[in-house]
mmCIF file of N, CA and C in Angstrom:
data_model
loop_
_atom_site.group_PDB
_atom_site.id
_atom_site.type_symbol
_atom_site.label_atom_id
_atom_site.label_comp_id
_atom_site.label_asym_id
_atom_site.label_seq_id
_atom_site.Cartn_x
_atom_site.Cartn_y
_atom_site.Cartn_z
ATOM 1 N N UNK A 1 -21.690 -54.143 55.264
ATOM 2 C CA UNK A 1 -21.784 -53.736 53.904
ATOM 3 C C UNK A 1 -20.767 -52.664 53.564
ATOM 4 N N UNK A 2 -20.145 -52.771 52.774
ATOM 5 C CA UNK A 2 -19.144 -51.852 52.350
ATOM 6 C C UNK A 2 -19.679 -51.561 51.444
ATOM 7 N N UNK A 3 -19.231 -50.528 50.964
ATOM 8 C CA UNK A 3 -19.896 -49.687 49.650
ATOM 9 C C UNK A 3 -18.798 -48.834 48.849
ATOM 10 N N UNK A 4 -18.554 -49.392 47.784
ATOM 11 C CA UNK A 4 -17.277 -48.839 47.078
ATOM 12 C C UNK A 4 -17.914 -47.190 46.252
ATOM 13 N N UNK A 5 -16.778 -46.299 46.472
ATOM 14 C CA UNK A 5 -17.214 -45.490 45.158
ATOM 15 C C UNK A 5 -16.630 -45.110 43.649
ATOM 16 N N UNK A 6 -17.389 -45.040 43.338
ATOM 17 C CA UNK A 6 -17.629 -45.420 41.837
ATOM 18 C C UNK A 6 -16.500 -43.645 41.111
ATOM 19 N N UNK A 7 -15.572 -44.301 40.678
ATOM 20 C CA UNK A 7 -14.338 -43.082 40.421
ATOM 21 C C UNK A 7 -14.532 -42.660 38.842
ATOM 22 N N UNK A 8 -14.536 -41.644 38.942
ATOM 23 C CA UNK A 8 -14.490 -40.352 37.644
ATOM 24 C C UNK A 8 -14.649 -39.246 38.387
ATOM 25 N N UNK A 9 -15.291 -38.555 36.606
ATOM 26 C CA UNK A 9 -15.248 -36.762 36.924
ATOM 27 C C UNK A 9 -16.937 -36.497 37.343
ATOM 28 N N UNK A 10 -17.176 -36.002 37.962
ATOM 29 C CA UNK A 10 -18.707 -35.711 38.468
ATOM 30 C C UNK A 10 -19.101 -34.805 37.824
ATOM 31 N N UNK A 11 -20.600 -34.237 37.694
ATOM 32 C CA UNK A 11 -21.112 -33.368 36.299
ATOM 33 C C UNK A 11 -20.347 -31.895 36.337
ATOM 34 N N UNK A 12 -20.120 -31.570 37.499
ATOM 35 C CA UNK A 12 -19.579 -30.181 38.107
ATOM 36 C C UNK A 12 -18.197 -30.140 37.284
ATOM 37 N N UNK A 13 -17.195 -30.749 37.467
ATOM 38 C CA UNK A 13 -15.712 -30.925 37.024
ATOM 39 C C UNK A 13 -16.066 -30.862 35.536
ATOM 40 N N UNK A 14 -16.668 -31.933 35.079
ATOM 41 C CA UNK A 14 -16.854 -31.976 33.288
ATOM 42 C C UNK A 14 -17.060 -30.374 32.797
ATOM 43 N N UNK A 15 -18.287 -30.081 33.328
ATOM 44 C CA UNK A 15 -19.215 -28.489 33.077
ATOM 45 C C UNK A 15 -17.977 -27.456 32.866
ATOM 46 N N UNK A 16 -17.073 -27.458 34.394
ATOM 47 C CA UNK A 16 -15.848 -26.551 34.462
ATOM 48 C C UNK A 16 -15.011 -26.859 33.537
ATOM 49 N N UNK A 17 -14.833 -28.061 33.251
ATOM 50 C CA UNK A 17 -14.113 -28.073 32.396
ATOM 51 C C UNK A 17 -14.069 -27.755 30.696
ATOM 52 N N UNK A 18 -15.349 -28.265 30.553
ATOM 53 C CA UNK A 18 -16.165 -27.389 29.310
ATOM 54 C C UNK A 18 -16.098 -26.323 28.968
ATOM 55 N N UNK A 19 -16.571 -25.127 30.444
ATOM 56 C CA UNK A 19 -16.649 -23.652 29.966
ATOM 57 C C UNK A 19 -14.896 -23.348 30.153
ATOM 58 N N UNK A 20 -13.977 -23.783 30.630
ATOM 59 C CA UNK A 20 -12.729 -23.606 30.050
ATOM 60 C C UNK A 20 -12.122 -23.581 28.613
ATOM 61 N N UNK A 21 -12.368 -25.104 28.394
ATOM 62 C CA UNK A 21 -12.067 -24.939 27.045
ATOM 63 C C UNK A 21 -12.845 -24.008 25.770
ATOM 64 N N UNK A 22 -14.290 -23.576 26.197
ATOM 65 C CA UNK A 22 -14.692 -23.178 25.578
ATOM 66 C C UNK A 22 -14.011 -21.322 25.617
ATOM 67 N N UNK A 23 -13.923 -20.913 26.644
ATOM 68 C CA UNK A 23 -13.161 -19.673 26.770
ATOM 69 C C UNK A 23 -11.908 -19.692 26.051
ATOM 70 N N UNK A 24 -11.465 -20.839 26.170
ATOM 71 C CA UNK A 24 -10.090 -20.611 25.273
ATOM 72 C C UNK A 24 -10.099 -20.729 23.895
ATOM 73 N N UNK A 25 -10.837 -21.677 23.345
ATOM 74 C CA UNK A 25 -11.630 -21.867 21.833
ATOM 75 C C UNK A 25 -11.593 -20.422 21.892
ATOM 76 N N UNK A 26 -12.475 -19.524 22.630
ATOM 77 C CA UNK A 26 -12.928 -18.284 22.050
ATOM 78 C C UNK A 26 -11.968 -17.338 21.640
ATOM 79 N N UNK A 27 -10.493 -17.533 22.468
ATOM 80 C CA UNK A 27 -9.499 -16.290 22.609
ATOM 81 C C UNK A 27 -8.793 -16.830 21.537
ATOM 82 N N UNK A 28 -8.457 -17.892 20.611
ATOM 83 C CA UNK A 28 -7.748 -18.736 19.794
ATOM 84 C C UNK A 28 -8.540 -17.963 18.479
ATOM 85 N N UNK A 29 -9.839 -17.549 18.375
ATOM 86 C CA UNK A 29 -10.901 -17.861 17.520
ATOM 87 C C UNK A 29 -10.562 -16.125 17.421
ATOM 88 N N UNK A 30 -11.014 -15.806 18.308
ATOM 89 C CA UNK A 30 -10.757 -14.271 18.236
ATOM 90 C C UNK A 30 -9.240 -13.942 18.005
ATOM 91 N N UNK A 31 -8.323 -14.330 18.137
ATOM 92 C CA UNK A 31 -6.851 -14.357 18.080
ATOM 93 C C UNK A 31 -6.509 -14.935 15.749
ATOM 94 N N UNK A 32 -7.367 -15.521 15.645
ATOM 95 C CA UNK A 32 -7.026 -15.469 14.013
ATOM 96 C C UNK A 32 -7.837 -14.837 13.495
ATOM 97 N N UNK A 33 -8.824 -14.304 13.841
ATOM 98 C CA UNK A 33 -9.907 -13.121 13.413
ATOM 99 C C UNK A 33 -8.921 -11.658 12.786
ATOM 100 N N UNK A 34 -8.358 -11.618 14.211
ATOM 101 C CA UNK A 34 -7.326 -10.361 14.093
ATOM 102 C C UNK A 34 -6.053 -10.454 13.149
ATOM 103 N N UNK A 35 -5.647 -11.522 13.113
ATOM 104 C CA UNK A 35 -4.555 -11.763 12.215
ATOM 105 C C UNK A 35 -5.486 -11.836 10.622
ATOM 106 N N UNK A 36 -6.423 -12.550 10.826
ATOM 107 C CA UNK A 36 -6.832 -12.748 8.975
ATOM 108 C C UNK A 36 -7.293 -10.863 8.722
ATOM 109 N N UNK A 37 -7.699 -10.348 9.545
ATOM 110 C CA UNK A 37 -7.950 -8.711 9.628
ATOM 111 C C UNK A 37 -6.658 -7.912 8.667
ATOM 112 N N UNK A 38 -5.821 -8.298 10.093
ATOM 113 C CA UNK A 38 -4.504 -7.626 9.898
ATOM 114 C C UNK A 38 -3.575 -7.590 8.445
ATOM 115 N N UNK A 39 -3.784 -9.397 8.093
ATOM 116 C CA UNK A 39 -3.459 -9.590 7.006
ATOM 117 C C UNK A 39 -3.806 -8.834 5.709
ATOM 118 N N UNK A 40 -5.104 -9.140 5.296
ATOM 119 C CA UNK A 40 -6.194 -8.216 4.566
ATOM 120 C C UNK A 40 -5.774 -6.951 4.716
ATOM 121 N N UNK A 41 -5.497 -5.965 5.700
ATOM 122 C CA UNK A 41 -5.431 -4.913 5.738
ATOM 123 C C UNK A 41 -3.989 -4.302 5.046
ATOM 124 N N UNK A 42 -2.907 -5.034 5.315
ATOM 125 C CA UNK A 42 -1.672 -5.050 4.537
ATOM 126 C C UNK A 42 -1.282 -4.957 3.297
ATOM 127 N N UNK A 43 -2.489 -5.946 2.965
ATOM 128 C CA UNK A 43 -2.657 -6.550 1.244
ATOM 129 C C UNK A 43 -3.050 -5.299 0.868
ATOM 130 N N UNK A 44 -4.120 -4.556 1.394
ATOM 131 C CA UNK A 44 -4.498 -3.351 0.989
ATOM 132 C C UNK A 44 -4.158 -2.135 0.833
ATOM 133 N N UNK A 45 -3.342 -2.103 1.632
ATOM 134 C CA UNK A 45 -2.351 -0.664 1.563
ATOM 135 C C UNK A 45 -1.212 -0.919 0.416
ATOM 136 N N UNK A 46 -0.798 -2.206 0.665
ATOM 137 C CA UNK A 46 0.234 -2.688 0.003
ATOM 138 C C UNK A 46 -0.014 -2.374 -1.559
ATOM 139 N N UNK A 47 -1.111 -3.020 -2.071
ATOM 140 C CA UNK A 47 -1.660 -2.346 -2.990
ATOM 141 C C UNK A 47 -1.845 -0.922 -3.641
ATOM 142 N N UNK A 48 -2.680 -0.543 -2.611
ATOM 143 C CA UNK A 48 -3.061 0.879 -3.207
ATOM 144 C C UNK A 48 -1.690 1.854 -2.986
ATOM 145 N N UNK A 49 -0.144 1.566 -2.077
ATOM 146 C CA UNK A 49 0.654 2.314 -2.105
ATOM 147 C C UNK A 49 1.624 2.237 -3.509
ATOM 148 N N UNK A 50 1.409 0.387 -4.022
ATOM 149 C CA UNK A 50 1.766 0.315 -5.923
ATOM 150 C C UNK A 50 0.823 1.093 -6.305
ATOM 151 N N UNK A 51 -0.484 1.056 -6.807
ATOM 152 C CA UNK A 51 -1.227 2.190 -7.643
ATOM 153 C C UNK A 51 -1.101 3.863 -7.727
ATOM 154 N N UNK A 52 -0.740 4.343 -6.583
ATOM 155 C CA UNK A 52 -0.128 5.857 -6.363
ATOM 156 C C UNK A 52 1.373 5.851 -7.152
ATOM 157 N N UNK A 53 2.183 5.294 -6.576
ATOM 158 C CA UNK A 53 3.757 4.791 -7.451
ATOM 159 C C UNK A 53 3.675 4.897 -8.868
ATOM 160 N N UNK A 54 2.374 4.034 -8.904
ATOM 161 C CA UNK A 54 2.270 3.531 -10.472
ATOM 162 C C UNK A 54 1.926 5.105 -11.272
ATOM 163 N N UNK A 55 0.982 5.862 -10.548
ATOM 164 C CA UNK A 55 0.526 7.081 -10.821
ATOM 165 C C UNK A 55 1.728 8.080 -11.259
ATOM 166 N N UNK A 56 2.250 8.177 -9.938
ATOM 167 C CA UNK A 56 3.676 9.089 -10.118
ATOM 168 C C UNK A 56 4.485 8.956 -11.102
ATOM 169 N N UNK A 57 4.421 7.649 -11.376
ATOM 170 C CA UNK A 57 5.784 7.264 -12.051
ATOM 171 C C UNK A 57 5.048 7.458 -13.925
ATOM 172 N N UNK A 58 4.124 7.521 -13.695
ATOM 173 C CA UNK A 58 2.721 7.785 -14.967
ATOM 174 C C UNK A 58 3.213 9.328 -15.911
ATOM 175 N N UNK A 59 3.190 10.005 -14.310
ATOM 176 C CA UNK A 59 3.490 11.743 -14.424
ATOM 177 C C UNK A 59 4.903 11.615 -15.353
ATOM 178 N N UNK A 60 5.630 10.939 -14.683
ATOM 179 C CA UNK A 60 7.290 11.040 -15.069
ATOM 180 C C UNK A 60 7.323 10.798 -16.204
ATOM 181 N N UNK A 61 7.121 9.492 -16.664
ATOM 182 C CA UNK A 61 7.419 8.979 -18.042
ATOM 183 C C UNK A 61 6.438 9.723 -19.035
ATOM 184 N N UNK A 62 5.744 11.055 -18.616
ATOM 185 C CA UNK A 62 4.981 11.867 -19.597
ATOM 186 C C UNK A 62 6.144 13.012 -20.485
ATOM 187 N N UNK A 63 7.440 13.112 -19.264
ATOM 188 C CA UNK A 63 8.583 14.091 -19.609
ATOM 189 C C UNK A 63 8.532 15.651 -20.116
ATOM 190 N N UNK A 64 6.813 15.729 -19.538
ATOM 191 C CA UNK A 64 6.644 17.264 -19.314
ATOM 192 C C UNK A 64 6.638 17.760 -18.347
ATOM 193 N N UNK A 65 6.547 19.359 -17.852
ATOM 194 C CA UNK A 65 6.205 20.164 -17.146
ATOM 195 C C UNK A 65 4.858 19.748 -16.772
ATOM 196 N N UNK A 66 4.752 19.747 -15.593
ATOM 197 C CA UNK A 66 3.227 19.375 -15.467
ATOM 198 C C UNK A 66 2.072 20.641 -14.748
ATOM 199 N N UNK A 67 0.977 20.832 -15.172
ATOM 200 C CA UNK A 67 0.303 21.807 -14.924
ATOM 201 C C UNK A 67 0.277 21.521 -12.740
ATOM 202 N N UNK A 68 -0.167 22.559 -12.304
ATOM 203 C CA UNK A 68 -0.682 22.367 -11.092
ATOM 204 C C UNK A 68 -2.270 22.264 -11.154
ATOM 205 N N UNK A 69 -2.685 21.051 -10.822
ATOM 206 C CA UNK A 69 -3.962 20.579 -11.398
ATOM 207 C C UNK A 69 -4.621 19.612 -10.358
ATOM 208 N N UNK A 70 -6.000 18.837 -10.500
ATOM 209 C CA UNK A 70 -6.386 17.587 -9.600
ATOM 210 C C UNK A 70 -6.771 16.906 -11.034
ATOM 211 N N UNK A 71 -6.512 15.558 -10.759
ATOM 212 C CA UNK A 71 -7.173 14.540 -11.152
ATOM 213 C C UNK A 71 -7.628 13.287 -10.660
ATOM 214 N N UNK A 72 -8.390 12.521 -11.304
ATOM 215 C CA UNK A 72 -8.996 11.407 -10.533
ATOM 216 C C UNK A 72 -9.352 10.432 -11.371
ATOM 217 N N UNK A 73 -9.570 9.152 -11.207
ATOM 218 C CA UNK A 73 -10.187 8.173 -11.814
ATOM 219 C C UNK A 73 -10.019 6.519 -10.921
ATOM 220 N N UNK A 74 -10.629 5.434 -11.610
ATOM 221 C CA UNK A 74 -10.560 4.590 -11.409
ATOM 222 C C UNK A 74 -9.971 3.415 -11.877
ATOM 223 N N UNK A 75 -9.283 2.178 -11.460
ATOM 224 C CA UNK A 75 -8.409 1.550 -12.156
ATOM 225 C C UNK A 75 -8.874 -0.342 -11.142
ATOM 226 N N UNK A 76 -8.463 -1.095 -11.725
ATOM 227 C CA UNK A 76 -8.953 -2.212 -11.534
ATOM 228 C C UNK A 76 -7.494 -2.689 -11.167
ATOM 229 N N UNK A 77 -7.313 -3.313 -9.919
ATOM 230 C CA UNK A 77 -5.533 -3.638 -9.949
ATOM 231 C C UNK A 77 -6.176 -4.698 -8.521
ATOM 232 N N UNK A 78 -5.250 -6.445 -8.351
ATOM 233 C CA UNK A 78 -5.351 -7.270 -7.509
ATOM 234 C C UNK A 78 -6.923 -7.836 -7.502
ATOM 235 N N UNK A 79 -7.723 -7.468 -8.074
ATOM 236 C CA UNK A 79 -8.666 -8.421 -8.405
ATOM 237 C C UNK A 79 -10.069 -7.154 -7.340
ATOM 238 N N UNK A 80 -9.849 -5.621 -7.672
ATOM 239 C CA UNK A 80 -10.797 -5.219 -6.640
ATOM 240 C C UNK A 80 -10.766 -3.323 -7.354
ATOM 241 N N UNK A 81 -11.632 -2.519 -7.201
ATOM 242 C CA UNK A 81 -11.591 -1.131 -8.394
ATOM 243 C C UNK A 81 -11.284 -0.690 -7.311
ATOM 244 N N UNK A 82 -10.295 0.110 -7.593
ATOM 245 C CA UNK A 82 -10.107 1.621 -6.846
ATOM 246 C C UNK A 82 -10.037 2.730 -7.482
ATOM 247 N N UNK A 83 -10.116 3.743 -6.261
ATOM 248 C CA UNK A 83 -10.154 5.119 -6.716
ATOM 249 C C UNK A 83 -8.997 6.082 -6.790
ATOM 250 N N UNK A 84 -8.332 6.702 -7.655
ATOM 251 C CA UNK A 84 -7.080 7.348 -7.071
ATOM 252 C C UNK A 84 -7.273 9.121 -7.459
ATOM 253 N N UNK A 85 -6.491 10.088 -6.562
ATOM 254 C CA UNK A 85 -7.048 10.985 -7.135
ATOM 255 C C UNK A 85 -5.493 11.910 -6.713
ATOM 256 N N UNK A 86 -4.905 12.181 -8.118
ATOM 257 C CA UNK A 86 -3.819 13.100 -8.249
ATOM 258 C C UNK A 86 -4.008 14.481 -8.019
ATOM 259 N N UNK A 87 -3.451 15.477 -7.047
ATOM 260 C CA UNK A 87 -2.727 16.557 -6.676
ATOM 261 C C UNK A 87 -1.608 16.898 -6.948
ATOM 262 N N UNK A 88 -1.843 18.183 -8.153
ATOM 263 C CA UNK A 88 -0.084 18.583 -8.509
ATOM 264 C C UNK A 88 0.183 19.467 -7.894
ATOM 265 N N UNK A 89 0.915 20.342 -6.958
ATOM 266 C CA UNK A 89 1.673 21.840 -6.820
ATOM 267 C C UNK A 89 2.609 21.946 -6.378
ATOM 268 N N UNK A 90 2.661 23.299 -6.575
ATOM 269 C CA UNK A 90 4.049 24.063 -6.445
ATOM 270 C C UNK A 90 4.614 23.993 -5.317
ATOM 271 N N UNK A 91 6.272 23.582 -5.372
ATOM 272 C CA UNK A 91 6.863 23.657 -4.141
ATOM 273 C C UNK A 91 7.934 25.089 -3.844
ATOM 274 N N UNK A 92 7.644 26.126 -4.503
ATOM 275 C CA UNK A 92 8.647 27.115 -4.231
ATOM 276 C C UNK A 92 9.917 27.220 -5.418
ATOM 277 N N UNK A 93 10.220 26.017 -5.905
ATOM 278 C CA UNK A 93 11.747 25.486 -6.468
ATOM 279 C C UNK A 93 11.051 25.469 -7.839
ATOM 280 N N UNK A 94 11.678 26.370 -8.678
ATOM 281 C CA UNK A 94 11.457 26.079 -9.837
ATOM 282 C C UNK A 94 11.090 25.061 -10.978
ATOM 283 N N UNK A 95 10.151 24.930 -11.693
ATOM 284 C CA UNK A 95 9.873 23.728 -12.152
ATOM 285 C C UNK A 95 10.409 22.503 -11.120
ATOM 286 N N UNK A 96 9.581 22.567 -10.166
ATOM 287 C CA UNK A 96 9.805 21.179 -9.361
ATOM 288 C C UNK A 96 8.143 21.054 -8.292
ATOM 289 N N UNK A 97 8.160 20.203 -8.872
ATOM 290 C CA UNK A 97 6.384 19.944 -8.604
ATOM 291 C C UNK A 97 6.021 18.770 -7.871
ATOM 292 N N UNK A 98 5.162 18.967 -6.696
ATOM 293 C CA UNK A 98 4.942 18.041 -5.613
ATOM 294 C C UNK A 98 3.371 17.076 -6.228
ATOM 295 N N UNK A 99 3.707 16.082 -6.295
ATOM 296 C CA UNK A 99 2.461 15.226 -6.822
ATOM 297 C C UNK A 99 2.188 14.371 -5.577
ATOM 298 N N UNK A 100 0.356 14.751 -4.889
ATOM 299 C CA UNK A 100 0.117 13.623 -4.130
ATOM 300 C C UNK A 100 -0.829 12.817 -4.671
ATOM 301 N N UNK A 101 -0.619 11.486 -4.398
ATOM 302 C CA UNK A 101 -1.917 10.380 -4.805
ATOM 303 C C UNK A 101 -2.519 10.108 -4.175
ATOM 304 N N UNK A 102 -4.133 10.555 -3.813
ATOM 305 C CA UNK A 102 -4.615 9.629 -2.753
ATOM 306 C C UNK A 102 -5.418 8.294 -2.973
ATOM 307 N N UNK A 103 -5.575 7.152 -2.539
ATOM 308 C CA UNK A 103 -6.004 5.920 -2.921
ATOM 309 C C UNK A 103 -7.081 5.332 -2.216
ATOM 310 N N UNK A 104 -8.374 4.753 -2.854
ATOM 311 C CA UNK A 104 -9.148 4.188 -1.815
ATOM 312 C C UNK A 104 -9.645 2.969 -2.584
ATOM 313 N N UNK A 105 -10.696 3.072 -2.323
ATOM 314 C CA UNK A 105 -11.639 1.957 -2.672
ATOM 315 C C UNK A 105 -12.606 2.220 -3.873
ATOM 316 N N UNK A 106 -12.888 2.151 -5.045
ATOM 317 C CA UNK A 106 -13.823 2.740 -5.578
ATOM 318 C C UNK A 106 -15.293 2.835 -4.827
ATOM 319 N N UNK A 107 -16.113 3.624 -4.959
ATOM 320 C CA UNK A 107 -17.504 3.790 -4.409
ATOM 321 C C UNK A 107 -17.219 4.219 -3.318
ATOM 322 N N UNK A 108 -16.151 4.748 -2.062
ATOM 323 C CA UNK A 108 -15.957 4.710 -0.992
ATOM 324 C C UNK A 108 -15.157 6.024 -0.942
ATOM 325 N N UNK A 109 -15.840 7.197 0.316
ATOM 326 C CA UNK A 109 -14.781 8.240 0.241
ATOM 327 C C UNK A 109 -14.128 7.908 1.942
ATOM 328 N N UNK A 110 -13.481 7.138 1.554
ATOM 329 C CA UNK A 110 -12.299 6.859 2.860
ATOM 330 C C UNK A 110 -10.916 6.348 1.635
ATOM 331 N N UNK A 111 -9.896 7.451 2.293
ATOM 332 C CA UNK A 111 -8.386 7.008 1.719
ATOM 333 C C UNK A 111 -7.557 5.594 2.582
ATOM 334 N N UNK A 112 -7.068 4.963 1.767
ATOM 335 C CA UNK A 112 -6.391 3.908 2.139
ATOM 336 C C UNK A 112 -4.906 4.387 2.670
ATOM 337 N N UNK A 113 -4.460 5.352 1.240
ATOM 338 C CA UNK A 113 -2.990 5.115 1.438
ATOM 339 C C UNK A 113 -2.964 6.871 0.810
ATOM 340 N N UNK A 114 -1.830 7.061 0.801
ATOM 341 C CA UNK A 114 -1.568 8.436 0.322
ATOM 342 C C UNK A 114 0.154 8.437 0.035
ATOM 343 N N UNK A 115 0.068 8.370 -1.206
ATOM 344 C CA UNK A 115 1.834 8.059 -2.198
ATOM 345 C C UNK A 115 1.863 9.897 -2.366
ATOM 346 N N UNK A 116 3.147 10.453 -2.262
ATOM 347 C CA UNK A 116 3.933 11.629 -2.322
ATOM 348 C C UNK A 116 5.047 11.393 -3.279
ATOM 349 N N UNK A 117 5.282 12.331 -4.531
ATOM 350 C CA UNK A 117 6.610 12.255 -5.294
ATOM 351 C C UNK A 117 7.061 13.865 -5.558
ATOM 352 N N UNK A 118 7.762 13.798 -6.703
ATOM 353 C CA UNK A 118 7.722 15.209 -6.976
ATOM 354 C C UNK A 118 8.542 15.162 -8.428
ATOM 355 N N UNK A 119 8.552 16.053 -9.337
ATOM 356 C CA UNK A 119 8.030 15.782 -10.607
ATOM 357 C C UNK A 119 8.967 17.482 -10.934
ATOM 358 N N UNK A 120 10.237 17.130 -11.798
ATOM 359 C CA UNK A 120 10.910 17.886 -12.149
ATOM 360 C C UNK A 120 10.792 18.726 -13.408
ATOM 361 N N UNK A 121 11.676 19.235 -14.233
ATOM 362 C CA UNK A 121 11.774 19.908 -15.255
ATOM 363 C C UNK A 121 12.465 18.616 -15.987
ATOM 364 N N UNK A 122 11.832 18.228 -17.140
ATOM 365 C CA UNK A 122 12.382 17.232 -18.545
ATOM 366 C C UNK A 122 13.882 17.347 -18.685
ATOM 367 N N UNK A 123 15.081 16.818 -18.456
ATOM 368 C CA UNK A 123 16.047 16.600 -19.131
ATOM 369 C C UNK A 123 16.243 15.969 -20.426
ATOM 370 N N UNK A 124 17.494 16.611 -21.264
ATOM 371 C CA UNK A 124 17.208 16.059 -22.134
ATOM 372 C C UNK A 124 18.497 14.447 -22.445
ATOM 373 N N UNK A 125 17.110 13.975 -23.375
ATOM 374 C CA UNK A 125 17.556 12.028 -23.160
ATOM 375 C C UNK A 125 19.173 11.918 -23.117
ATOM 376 N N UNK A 126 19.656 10.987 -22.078
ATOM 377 C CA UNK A 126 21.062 10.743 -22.458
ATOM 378 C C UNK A 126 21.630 11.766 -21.615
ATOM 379 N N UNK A 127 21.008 12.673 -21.025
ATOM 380 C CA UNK A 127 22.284 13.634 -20.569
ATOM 381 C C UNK A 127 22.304 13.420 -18.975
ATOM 382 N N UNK A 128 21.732 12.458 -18.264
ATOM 383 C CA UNK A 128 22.012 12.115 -16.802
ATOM 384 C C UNK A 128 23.109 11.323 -16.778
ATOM 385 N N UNK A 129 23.426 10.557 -18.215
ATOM 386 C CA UNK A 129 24.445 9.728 -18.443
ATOM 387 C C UNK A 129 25.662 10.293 -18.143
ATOM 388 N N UNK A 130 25.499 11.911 -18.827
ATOM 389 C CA UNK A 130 27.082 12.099 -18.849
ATOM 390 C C UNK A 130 28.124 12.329 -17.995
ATOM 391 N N UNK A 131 27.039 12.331 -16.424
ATOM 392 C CA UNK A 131 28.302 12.163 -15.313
ATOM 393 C C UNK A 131 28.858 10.954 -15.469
ATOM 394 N N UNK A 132 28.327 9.959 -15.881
ATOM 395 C CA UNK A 132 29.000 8.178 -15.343
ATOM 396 C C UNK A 132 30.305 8.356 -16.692
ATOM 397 N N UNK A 133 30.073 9.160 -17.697
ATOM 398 C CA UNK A 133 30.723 8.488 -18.583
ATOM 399 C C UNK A 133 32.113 9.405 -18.565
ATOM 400 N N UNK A 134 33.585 8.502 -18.789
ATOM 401 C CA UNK A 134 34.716 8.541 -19.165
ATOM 402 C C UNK A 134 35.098 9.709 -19.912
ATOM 403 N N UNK A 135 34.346 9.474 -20.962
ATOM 404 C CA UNK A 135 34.806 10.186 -22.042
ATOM 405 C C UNK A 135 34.179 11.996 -22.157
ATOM 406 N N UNK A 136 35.025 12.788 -22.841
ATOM 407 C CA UNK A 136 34.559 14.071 -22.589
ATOM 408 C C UNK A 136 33.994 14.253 -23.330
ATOM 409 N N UNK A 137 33.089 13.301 -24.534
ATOM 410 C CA UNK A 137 32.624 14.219 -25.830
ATOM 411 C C UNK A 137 30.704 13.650 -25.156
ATOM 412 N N UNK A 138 29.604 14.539 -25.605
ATOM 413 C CA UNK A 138 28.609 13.711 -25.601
ATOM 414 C C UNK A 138 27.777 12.687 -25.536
ATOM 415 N N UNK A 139 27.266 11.949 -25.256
ATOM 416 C CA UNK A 139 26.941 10.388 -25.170
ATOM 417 C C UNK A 139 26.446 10.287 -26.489
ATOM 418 N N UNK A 140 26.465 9.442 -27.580
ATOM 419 C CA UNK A 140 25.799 8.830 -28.531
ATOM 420 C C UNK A 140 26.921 9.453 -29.568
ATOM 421 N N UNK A 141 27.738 10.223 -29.368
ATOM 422 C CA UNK A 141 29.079 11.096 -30.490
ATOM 423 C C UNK A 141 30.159 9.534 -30.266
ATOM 424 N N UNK A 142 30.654 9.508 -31.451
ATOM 425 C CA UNK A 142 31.342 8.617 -31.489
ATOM 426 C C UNK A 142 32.925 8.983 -32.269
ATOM 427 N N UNK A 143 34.347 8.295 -31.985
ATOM 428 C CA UNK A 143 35.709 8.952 -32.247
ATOM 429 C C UNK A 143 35.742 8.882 -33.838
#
């Protein structure tokens, strides 16, 4: 009597082979976890470092002296409320004023991002021009 045997994978090999793939499923799984994280987290700074900008640049186009002061409020920007909260002071230099923004989340006292500018004395309109320009008389004077 001969007795042939019967060829495949036996339950042991399958099993091993199972909890393999399943370990690797896991590190793949955990491996876009961190990236969709990472992503999200980008979007967010990315954000709240435009809303500080947006702030600063708020101060500027006011074309005053600005008090040394705090302010704060909330603003709706990318589809989510945040919180921003302006710091004006003095840097030593005459009318020249350090503005920080800090940015979070509304309802949340954790900062995201933190935007820095600084915020001069008003020139008056037209006269940053008059280095670029040619001519020696005033900008807007005509021959």
């Amino acid at each position: 009597m001969t007795s042939e045997r019967a060829r495949g994978f036996t339950l042991i090999e399958v099993m091993v082979a199972l909890v393999i793939a399943a370990l690797a499923l896991g590190g793949v799984m955990a491996s876009i976890s961190q990236q969709v994280d990472a992503g999200r987290t980008v979007k967010e700074r990315t954000y709240a470092s435009w809303i500080g900008l947006n702030k600063i640049t708020e101060l500027r186009l006011q074309n005053v002296i600005p008090d040394v002061s705090q302010a704060n409020g909330e603003v709706e920007y990318g589809g989510l409320d945040w919180a921003w909260e302006t710091t004006i002071s003095e840097t030593g230099v005459e009318n020249l004023f350090r503005v920080d923004v800090e940015i979070g989340f509304a309802g949340s006292d954790e900062m995201i991002w933190r935007s820095s500018g600084f915020i001069g004395e008003p020139g008056v309109p037209g006269e940053s021009n008059r280095a670029w320009s040619t001519r020696s008389e005033p900008v807007g004077e005509t021959e």
